[in-house]
Amino acid sequence: MAVPSVRTPEEAAARVAYLSSDVVISVQPAQAIDSEFSKALHSLGASKTPGIIACTEGSIPEVLTVRHNADPLLSVFAPIRSGKLVSVTSSSSILLPSVPHLYKLAQYPVVIHVSLHPLDYPDFSEISAIRQTGFTFLQSQSIREAQDIALTAHALAIKSGKGVIHFFSIRSSFSDGPTTTEDRGVVRSVLDLHAARRFQAVKTGGSTLHADDGRIATITEDEVSYANGGSGSISGISSPQYEISNGHPRATTAGNSSVGSSRPTSSAGDGPPFSSATSVISSVARPVASEDIYRFVSEIWEQLRGATNRVYHAFEYIGPPDAEEALFVFGAETRLFEEAIHQASSGDLYAKAGIITARLYRPWLGVKLIDTVPKSVKLIAVLEQIRRRTTKWGPTLLDLLTALKSGPSQSGAPLVVGYQLGFITPATSSQALSKVFQNLKSKSPLQNLEVGHAYRSVVLEPGYKLGQPTVETAYMKILHQVFGEHLHIANALGANNAGINASISSSPEFGFGSLLARMERRKLFIEKVKEAVKAGVFVTEAPRDCLSRWALAAGDAKKANDIAPNVIAQLTADSSPLSTRLLSSQPLFFKESPWLIGSDAWAYDLGNSGVHHVLASGENINMLIIDSQPYSERAVADAERRKKDIGLYAMNFGNAYVASTAVYSSYTQVLQAMIEADQFDGPSIVLAYLPYNKENDSALTILQETKKAVDLGYWPLYRWNPLGENKGEPNFSLDSERIKKELQEFLRRDNQLTQLAKKHPEFSANLSEDYGSEIRSLQKRKAKDAYNKLIEGLFGAPLTILFASDNGNAESLAKRLASRGKARGLKTLAMAMDDYPLEDLSNEENLAFITSTAGQGEFPQNGRALWDAVKNSTDLDISSVNYAVFGLGDRHYWPRKEDKVYYNKPAKDLDARLEILGGKRLTDTGLGDDQDPDGYQTGYQEWEPKLWKALCVDNVEGLPEEPAPRTNEDIKLASNYLRGTIKEGLEDQSTGAISADDQQLTKFHGTYMQDDRDLRDERKAQGLEPKYIFMIRCRLPGGVATPSQWLQMDDISNEHGNETMKLTTRQTFQFHGIIKGKLRPAMRAINKALMTTIAACGDVNRNVMCSSLPEKSRYHRDVYAISQRISDHLLPSTTAYHEIWIKDEDEKRTQVAGDAVQDYEPLYGQTYLPRKFKITIAIPPHNDTDVYAHDIGLIAIKGSDGQLEGFNVLAGGGMGVTHNNKKTYPRTGSMLGYFAADKVHLACEKVMLVQRDYGDRKNRKHARLKYTMDDMGVDIFKSKVEALLGEKFAEPKPFHFESNIDTFGWQKDEYGLNHFTFFIENGRIEDTPTFPMKTGLREIAKVHKGEFRLTGNQHLILNNVSDADLPNMKDLLAKYKLDNVQFSGLRLSSSACVAFPTCGLAMAESERYLPELITKLEGVLEESGLRHDSIVMRMTGCPNGCARPWLAEVAFVGKAYGAYNMYLGGGYHGQRLNKLYRSSIKEEEILEIMKPLLKRYAIERGEAERFGDFCIRIGMIKPTTEGKTFHDDVAEEESDEE
Ligand code: SF4
């Protein structure tokens, strides 16, 4: 016996809807707020419960969620016209605005389940108002009834071909206990599956909704004419059929055979034959009539009764059979009245009353009502719960009157009295009944008496308030920024439109009308002004002239708005009656930017939408249409079925400006489009993409969705100006890279495509790769076939080696295994798992898998798809395949016991699965472990011989010697001073990438190849290569840039990069997202700005840093000069840089360095340094450049005269670490001693040279200076440096550091100049709708006369502002909100590296996540009084440590996506390393640790005690005394157990 579990009528109805539909449209208050229906729908979907009605057995119905105010019924048309049975679950709030759709939908077998709202006091007028739409209406009043009537509704819709609305109020079922779930067998038996199939088999056309599409649900009657030619014909209704094609009722003639071929329409012909052996049958279709509905519903209820014993009628009567009075209730309170009557004492007026309700509300079958009401009833009280009454008599009262008065016994018909039913509670029900019956039984009863509380404040359920989803306000903010006070949004939410209800005034249609009226008013006003100029009487002459200028310019926003204030001033001064009259329309002097806001709902019905009205009007109106449908395979596949392309529609219209934009892809393009739209004299449509599933989706999710959609051409960015060509400009500008087919076709027709391809050569390549093709599988096939060809002709057994690799180790092992196999005579091929076609797997003879371990025991990205297929396949048979597996993992990677399962999990899982699928194991799975003496090689060396043995090729003689693996040193050596094949690679247009060797070499030129990791999976699925992009890092000693350089950098980021700049932790500019084709122009532009990128990365001395020190300008100038000198002194000399990047096209002139000289590297030699090399200078008491963290750290020392005298020299600092490799560790620099300023560049050189000669060139993980020093010992190292220098370091001079963070806000220096330190969160310079910081800084750079300094904490200083310029500068800062430095101390002291999506090494988010984490901690800071306390917190996406996490008081270092190692105990001013506190913890645990710790710190800290020191004092963490002890005494010991 099933346990009763269905608790609400919504749940009951939703469950039946799910089983009985192909598509359920779940209307929700908001995407993020479930309705009572949608909870049930989602849970059925999540458990993959199959539907009953679907054509394919076992398929799962589609549940689409739509916001209640996004015109939800529009979404019904497309699926239902394509033969899907659609149902809708919704509150009643959507019904009235959907009336136009309802008339159409009534002719389709759609079922709408409606829960009446507001829940506590439902309004039945929402039902009565739509009763004439042609729908059938069924009402239920309990949970069980909701289940049965929902099923009735679906069965009836299928049988009749007409729409059914099933409505109920949950108030009627408040006292119900839970009910058992529906019986699938009963559902199946009641639904007419044959009829359903007939509907599903046919697609109907129809492109428009409002215009009559001619569809009428019809029923087919068969006329039988006797074959003997008798003239008599009988007519009978065949089993129900409805006409499927569009069209008015028409007769269809079935074939003319006489027997067994009587199915008259395009049905599948599987119903029972209607025939007579001697007859010819023709069929006549006619509209479905009320009687048909009644007959069908009765049949359905009969079936239900047979299956469940429950009985239903068109009208229900409860009460004594001889009752003299009855209530007819059309409201939610029937059950209360029933109970009240039940409990009535005999003296009560209503003790013997009956209650009538309508189960079948429409069609209204008066005859059935008469049959239901006992003949004894003389008085009927009609109670209607209708709040919005538009007629004097309630609709139900009229229904009853008509039925009873036209019935057979009109004379004896009962007296009917109408009541307005208010809010009733159990406590007031008997009182209400008494009132009803007193009136009813009185001599002359009053009509329309109110019972119950008429008004009750109605609380809207959450989410049902009309509102713009917060995520969508991004575009509104930009509109406000661009047009300011001249912006007029005609259908703005919350606007004051007297007397007009909010949902109407916010509709674009209303807005459009009001805009037309507004424009007309202004036109008239301009005429008035012109008349005034000609013949008006003014007191003074001044206004006339001014007004005439204004009248001429009135149509031009800029001019008119410039002149307007003066006009107003003149008129005010004039004060003539005419002036006063004109001034009464003062706002009309300004030309506003008129906008309408719409949604993509229009895309379902463009021909009748607001878009169409605006286009057809030709008026100068701008529309912003927000499309929020996220990119997904389904959206792409269904794009045509569901939505039309608004942009294409508008472009085809011919007279409109059209732009397709996405704020999370290009902010600049949105701005440009809005401005162009405003300037275009005619209709403008700006399509704005903002994909979200739920209104509370994070910005990061929306960003990632947007990127995918834009990158793959689902949402191309473009601008279309039909008048462009008149001005000699192209009509079409493409602002993203890929476009979809439909757009291509349009452009081809319009001859724009050739122009486009000429302008963007890279674009032609993208054209052939648009989404939706089957390239991926073709590629796999091709790759495999190519390999097969390659090994044809070879002898020996085949061995296919498939690898899954994320850092290249598994791949190189696989390739080596392949070449070794080949040497042993095997036919080997090696390829990535995901490049291998699954269907070939069972035909293999020998398979070897090599996989490393990613994330939390997952397969690396290039093995996931094949693994999923193998894991989930039910029919893969590999019983004839031999296999072997080798895995690469790290036993210590997940230190906690419960996480041990992740160690080499992919390899173990794969082995087990292959065994289950019948494969024969060649040898035991090999497990490579990073903790073994030789890392994974240890395990591998045991495994490989076993494999050869199993393949019987272990004893092969004369194996060739293997070449040693190629190292970075080889690459440098062979590169001819860093040339490699970079130049050729840049010219190769067949790929966005460059060769692996060149990827190493370009680093020396200041650029890294990366790929956009947000797009990796999606591009892979589409068969595209990764989205290769480049990062460019500038070389900017001391981080000082001029305003003009700032502007040039800003331009470069817009023109060549991703519109953002990163100010790095090493005080320079970094650009991201540069595609290969733009790399050279970007480099040239940087050099044009008199900056360079050479040696910004690579195994050379990189950018030299210097404290930014705003308060001491003279001192800064001197120290900064040293940083420049060191930088110049240590620059590589190769001319390759200029050759590759800078030379002009004619290859003769170079722009920067003059003529090339013979290459020679006096300092570096051909192999440069073993590893990167970093130098920094700090000026005490500021350690804002983290002097201990670099290969060389110079601490500036003042002489007795207060001038720079020399430096204490630290050496051997460094941050990079590999997780769980204790041989790697961070290290703070060791003090070598003091050196004079004028020669300190030589000291730096010699330190570098010792490292050049003694650094470990064999193992890059051990190649930094820090290891050289520890291996050699500081003293020996120092002596070698001194030997090269020819002099000794002096004793270090005293110094004192106070902090390593920046001082924000305004400061004055010794010259009286002003400096402002901006807070630039994590160094990212970008515009967002809420904070247009990049634009602001650009505007500042345009007028700034001083300089900009980038700080080592990724912030920015505006330097040298004179007192005279100060007010203006302050205004600018305020205008762009750049003066805000009121952040928590924690935020101000935080920094994060770039990590996702561009850094290839990132294991977890950093820059995009740290701000969120801080927000989550700020509540506690506030509560604990720590808001203003500086706590240094840093985050990086991997242990490479770019944001110098090991020196922070608290740090988080990415371990896997969403998981971080946590470190505590760093020194406040960067003097002490921190230590591991917890491994691999996620946000929840981070907060669990941090919140109480912060509270504790607030309470227990000592005087001026810093957070890092506090953590040590209270014993949470041990101090790290030097790099070598970093891994000792960690708080969380790693366990060795497996
Ligand atoms: S720390 Fe790691 S993830 Fe962050 S930017 Fe540096 S290399 Fe990338």
PDB file of N, CA, C and O in Angstrom, residues 327 333 335-341 343 350 423-436 451-452:
ATOM      1  N   LEU A 327     -27.171  26.301  -1.458  1.00  0.00           N
ATOM      2  CA  LEU A 327     -26.164  27.317  -1.785  1.00  0.00           C
ATOM      3  C   LEU A 327     -25.510  26.875  -3.076  1.00  0.00           C
ATOM      4  O   LEU A 327     -25.215  25.695  -3.250  1.00  0.00           O
ATOM      5  N   GLU A 333     -14.718  28.488  -0.369  1.00  0.00           N
ATOM      6  CA  GLU A 333     -15.148  28.164   0.990  1.00  0.00           C
ATOM      7  C   GLU A 333     -16.161  27.022   1.090  1.00  0.00           C
ATOM      8  O   GLU A 333     -16.770  26.829   2.131  1.00  0.00           O
ATOM      9  N   ARG A 335     -15.971  23.906   1.488  1.00  0.00           N
ATOM     10  CA  ARG A 335     -15.751  22.942   2.576  1.00  0.00           C
ATOM     11  C   ARG A 335     -16.153  23.529   3.925  1.00  0.00           C
ATOM     12  O   ARG A 335     -16.706  22.850   4.781  1.00  0.00           O
ATOM     13  N   LEU A 336     -15.878  24.835   4.115  1.00  0.00           N
ATOM     14  CA  LEU A 336     -16.239  25.467   5.391  1.00  0.00           C
ATOM     15  C   LEU A 336     -17.752  25.462   5.567  1.00  0.00           C
ATOM     16  O   LEU A 336     -18.272  25.163   6.651  1.00  0.00           O
ATOM     17  N   PHE A 337     -18.440  25.781   4.466  1.00  0.00           N
ATOM     18  CA  PHE A 337     -19.907  25.797   4.555  1.00  0.00           C
ATOM     19  C   PHE A 337     -20.472  24.399   4.810  1.00  0.00           C
ATOM     20  O   PHE A 337     -21.403  24.212   5.581  1.00  0.00           O
ATOM     21  N   GLU A 338     -19.841  23.438   4.133  1.00  0.00           N
ATOM     22  CA  GLU A 338     -20.290  22.051   4.338  1.00  0.00           C
ATOM     23  C   GLU A 338     -20.213  21.682   5.806  1.00  0.00           C
ATOM     24  O   GLU A 338     -21.161  21.156   6.400  1.00  0.00           O
ATOM     25  N   GLU A 339     -19.055  22.026   6.390  1.00  0.00           N
ATOM     26  CA  GLU A 339     -18.857  21.689   7.805  1.00  0.00           C
ATOM     27  C   GLU A 339     -19.844  22.436   8.693  1.00  0.00           C
ATOM     28  O   GLU A 339     -20.442  21.859   9.616  1.00  0.00           O
ATOM     29  N   ALA A 340     -20.046  23.717   8.371  1.00  0.00           N
ATOM     30  CA  ALA A 340     -20.956  24.516   9.191  1.00  0.00           C
ATOM     31  C   ALA A 340     -22.373  23.923   9.139  1.00  0.00           C
ATOM     32  O   ALA A 340     -23.064  23.823  10.166  1.00  0.00           O
ATOM     33  N   ILE A 341     -22.781  23.513   7.943  1.00  0.00           N
ATOM     34  CA  ILE A 341     -24.129  22.943   7.809  1.00  0.00           C
ATOM     35  C   ILE A 341     -24.201  21.612   8.559  1.00  0.00           C
ATOM     36  O   ILE A 341     -25.159  21.306   9.266  1.00  0.00           O
ATOM     37  N   GLN A 343     -22.574  20.752  11.099  1.00  0.00           N
ATOM     38  CA  GLN A 343     -22.592  20.932  12.556  1.00  0.00           C
ATOM     39  C   GLN A 343     -23.779  21.768  13.045  1.00  0.00           C
ATOM     40  O   GLN A 343     -23.918  22.049  14.235  1.00  0.00           O
ATOM     41  N   TYR A 350     -30.025  27.372   8.317  1.00  0.00           N
ATOM     42  CA  TYR A 350     -29.444  26.675   7.162  1.00  0.00           C
ATOM     43  C   TYR A 350     -29.250  25.177   7.425  1.00  0.00           C
ATOM     44  O   TYR A 350     -28.586  24.485   6.684  1.00  0.00           O
ATOM     45  N   PHE A 423     -14.100  37.211   2.661  1.00  0.00           N
ATOM     46  CA  PHE A 423     -13.156  36.327   3.337  1.00  0.00           C
ATOM     47  C   PHE A 423     -13.827  35.668   4.536  1.00  0.00           C
ATOM     48  O   PHE A 423     -14.426  36.332   5.380  1.00  0.00           O
ATOM     49  N   ILE A 424     -13.798  34.356   4.574  1.00  0.00           N
ATOM     50  CA  ILE A 424     -14.489  33.602   5.628  1.00  0.00           C
ATOM     51  C   ILE A 424     -13.460  32.744   6.360  1.00  0.00           C
ATOM     52  O   ILE A 424     -12.552  32.204   5.726  1.00  0.00           O
ATOM     53  N   THR A 425     -13.653  32.607   7.653  1.00  0.00           N
ATOM     54  CA  THR A 425     -12.793  31.681   8.407  1.00  0.00           C
ATOM     55  C   THR A 425     -13.711  30.655   9.059  1.00  0.00           C
ATOM     56  O   THR A 425     -14.926  30.862   9.127  1.00  0.00           O
ATOM     57  N   PRO A 426     -13.165  29.562   9.586  1.00  0.00           N
ATOM     58  CA  PRO A 426     -14.017  28.579  10.250  1.00  0.00           C
ATOM     59  C   PRO A 426     -14.854  29.245  11.341  1.00  0.00           C
ATOM     60  O   PRO A 426     -16.016  28.889  11.568  1.00  0.00           O
ATOM     61  N   ALA A 427     -14.268  30.257  11.986  1.00  0.00           N
ATOM     62  CA  ALA A 427     -14.987  30.889  13.080  1.00  0.00           C
ATOM     63  C   ALA A 427     -16.154  31.750  12.591  1.00  0.00           C
ATOM     64  O   ALA A 427     -17.105  32.010  13.319  1.00  0.00           O
ATOM     65  N   THR A 428     -16.066  32.197  11.355  1.00  0.00           N
ATOM     66  CA  THR A 428     -17.131  33.112  10.892  1.00  0.00           C
ATOM     67  C   THR A 428     -18.082  32.449   9.903  1.00  0.00           C
ATOM     68  O   THR A 428     -19.011  33.091   9.412  1.00  0.00           O
ATOM     69  N   SER A 429     -17.852  31.159   9.593  1.00  0.00           N
ATOM     70  CA  SER A 429     -18.651  30.555   8.531  1.00  0.00           C
ATOM     71  C   SER A 429     -20.136  30.452   8.924  1.00  0.00           C
ATOM     72  O   SER A 429     -21.014  30.723   8.104  1.00  0.00           O
ATOM     73  N   SER A 430     -20.414  30.078  10.185  1.00  0.00           N
ATOM     74  CA  SER A 430     -21.826  29.914  10.532  1.00  0.00           C
ATOM     75  C   SER A 430     -22.523  31.277  10.590  1.00  0.00           C
ATOM     76  O   SER A 430     -23.674  31.433  10.168  1.00  0.00           O
ATOM     77  N   GLN A 431     -21.769  32.244  11.044  1.00  0.00           N
ATOM     78  CA  GLN A 431     -22.309  33.604  11.078  1.00  0.00           C
ATOM     79  C   GLN A 431     -22.649  34.062   9.647  1.00  0.00           C
ATOM     80  O   GLN A 431     -23.718  34.613   9.390  1.00  0.00           O
ATOM     81  N   ALA A 432     -21.757  33.768   8.728  1.00  0.00           N
ATOM     82  CA  ALA A 432     -21.988  34.169   7.337  1.00  0.00           C
ATOM     83  C   ALA A 432     -23.211  33.457   6.788  1.00  0.00           C
ATOM     84  O   ALA A 432     -24.061  34.061   6.115  1.00  0.00           O
ATOM     85  N   LEU A 433     -23.328  32.161   7.119  1.00  0.00           N
ATOM     86  CA  LEU A 433     -24.458  31.403   6.603  1.00  0.00           C
ATOM     87  C   LEU A 433     -25.785  31.969   7.146  1.00  0.00           C
ATOM     88  O   LEU A 433     -26.771  32.060   6.424  1.00  0.00           O
ATOM     89  N   SER A 434     -25.765  32.325   8.427  1.00  0.00           N
ATOM     90  CA  SER A 434     -26.987  32.885   9.006  1.00  0.00           C
ATOM     91  C   SER A 434     -27.412  34.122   8.237  1.00  0.00           C
ATOM     92  O   SER A 434     -28.578  34.300   7.888  1.00  0.00           O
ATOM     93  N   LYS A 435     -26.399  34.939   7.921  1.00  0.00           N
ATOM     94  CA  LYS A 435     -26.702  36.174   7.202  1.00  0.00           C
ATOM     95  C   LYS A 435     -27.284  35.850   5.820  1.00  0.00           C
ATOM     96  O   LYS A 435     -28.283  36.439   5.381  1.00  0.00           O
ATOM     97  N   VAL A 436     -26.669  34.859   5.166  1.00  0.00           N
ATOM     98  CA  VAL A 436     -27.140  34.475   3.833  1.00  0.00           C
ATOM     99  C   VAL A 436     -28.590  34.014   3.902  1.00  0.00           C
ATOM    100  O   VAL A 436     -29.448  34.452   3.119  1.00  0.00           O
ATOM    101  N   VAL A 451     -21.187  38.966   2.112  1.00  0.00           N
ATOM    102  CA  VAL A 451     -20.990  38.188   3.338  1.00  0.00           C
ATOM    103  C   VAL A 451     -19.506  37.941   3.539  1.00  0.00           C
ATOM    104  O   VAL A 451     -18.747  37.816   2.581  1.00  0.00           O
ATOM    105  N   GLY A 452     -19.106  37.862   4.788  1.00  0.00           N
ATOM    106  CA  GLY A 452     -17.676  37.717   5.094  1.00  0.00           C
ATOM    107  C   GLY A 452     -17.013  39.080   4.995  1.00  0.00           C
ATOM    108  O   GLY A 452     -17.657  40.091   4.695  1.00  0.00           O
TER     109      GLY A 452
END
